[in-house]
Tab-separated table of C-alpha atoms in Angstrom:
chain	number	residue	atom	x	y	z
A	1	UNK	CA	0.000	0.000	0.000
A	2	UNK	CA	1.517	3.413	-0.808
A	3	UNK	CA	1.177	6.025	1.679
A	4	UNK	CA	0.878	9.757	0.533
A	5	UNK	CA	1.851	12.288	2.630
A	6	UNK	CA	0.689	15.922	2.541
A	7	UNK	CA	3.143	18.898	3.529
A	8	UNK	CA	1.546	20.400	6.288
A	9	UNK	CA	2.329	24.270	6.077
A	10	UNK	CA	2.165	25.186	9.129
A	11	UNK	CA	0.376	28.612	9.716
A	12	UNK	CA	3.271	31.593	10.361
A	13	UNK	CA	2.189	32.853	13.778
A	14	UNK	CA	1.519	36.581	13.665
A	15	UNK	CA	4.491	38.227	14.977
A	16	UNK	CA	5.896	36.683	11.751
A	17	UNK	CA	2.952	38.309	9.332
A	18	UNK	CA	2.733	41.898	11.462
A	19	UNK	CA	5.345	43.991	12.396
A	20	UNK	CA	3.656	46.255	13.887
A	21	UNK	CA	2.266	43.043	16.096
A	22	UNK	CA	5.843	41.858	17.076
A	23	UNK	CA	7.299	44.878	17.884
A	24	UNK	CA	4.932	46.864	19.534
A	25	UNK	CA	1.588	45.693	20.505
A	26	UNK	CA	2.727	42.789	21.708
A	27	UNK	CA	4.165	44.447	24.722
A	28	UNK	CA	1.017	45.982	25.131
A	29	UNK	CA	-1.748	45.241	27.908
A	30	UNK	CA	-3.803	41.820	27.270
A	31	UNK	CA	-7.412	44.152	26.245
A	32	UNK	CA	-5.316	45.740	24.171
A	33	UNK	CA	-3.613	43.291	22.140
A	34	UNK	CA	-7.374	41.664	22.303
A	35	UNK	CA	-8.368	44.715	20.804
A	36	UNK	CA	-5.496	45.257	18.329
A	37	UNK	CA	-6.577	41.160	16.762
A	38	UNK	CA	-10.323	42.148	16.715
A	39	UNK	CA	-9.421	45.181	14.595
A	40	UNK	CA	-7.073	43.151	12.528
A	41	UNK	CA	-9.628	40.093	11.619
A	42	UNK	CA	-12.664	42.662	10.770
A	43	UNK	CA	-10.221	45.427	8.609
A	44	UNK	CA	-8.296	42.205	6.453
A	45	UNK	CA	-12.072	40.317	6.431
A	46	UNK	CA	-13.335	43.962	4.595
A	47	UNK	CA	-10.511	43.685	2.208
A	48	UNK	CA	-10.512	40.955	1.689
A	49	UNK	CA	-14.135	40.939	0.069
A	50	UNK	CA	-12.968	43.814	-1.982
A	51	UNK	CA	-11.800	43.034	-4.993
A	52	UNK	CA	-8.165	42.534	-4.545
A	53	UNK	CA	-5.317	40.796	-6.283
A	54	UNK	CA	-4.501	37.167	-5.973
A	55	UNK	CA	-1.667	37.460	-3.660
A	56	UNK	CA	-2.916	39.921	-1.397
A	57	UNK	CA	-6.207	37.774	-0.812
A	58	UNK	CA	-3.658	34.651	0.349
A	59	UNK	CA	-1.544	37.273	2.248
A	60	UNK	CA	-5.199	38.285	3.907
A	61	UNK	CA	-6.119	35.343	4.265
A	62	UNK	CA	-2.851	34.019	6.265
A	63	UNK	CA	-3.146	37.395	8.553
A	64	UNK	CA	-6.701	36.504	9.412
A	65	UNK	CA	-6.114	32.851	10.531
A	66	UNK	CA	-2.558	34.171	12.402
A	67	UNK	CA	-4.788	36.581	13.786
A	68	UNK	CA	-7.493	34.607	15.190
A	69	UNK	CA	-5.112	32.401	16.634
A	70	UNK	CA	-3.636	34.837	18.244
A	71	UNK	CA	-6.475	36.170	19.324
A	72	UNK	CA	-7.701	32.778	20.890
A	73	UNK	CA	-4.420	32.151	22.450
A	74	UNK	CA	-4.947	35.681	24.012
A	75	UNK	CA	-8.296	35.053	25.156
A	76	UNK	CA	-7.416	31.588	26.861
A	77	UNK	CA	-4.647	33.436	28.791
A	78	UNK	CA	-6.952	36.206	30.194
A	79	UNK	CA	-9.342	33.292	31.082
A	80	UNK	CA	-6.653	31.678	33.370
């Protein structure tokens, strides 16, 4: 029996997709980096149902799934 194996891409996290993210927010306050996520998923989401170019819908699309990890990952830890 052959046995396929699919690449798993992992998902880059993102302080790897934002800058802004990994430099400054991150040091922020918990709410705010909450905040900061929210923003991000709801502004790329409106974009992204713009017409845009190929590449910046997978670059949108990447920043919204980095994002809502983040954000869940956030919310878990202000659960704790």
């Amino acid at each position: 029996m052959i046995k396929f194996f699919k690449k798993h891409t992992q998902t880059p996290s993102l302080r790897q997709l934002d800058q802004l993210y990994a430099q400054t927010i991150c040091k922020c306050p918990l709410q705010e980096q909450i905040s900061y996520c929210q923003r991000l998923i709801e502004s790329a989401t409106y974009y992204l149902k713009q017409s845009c170019p190929k590449k910046d819908s997978t670059h949108l699309k990447r920043l919204i799934q980095a994002a809502s990890s983040e954000l869940q990952n956030l919310q878990d830890k202000g659960n704790a």
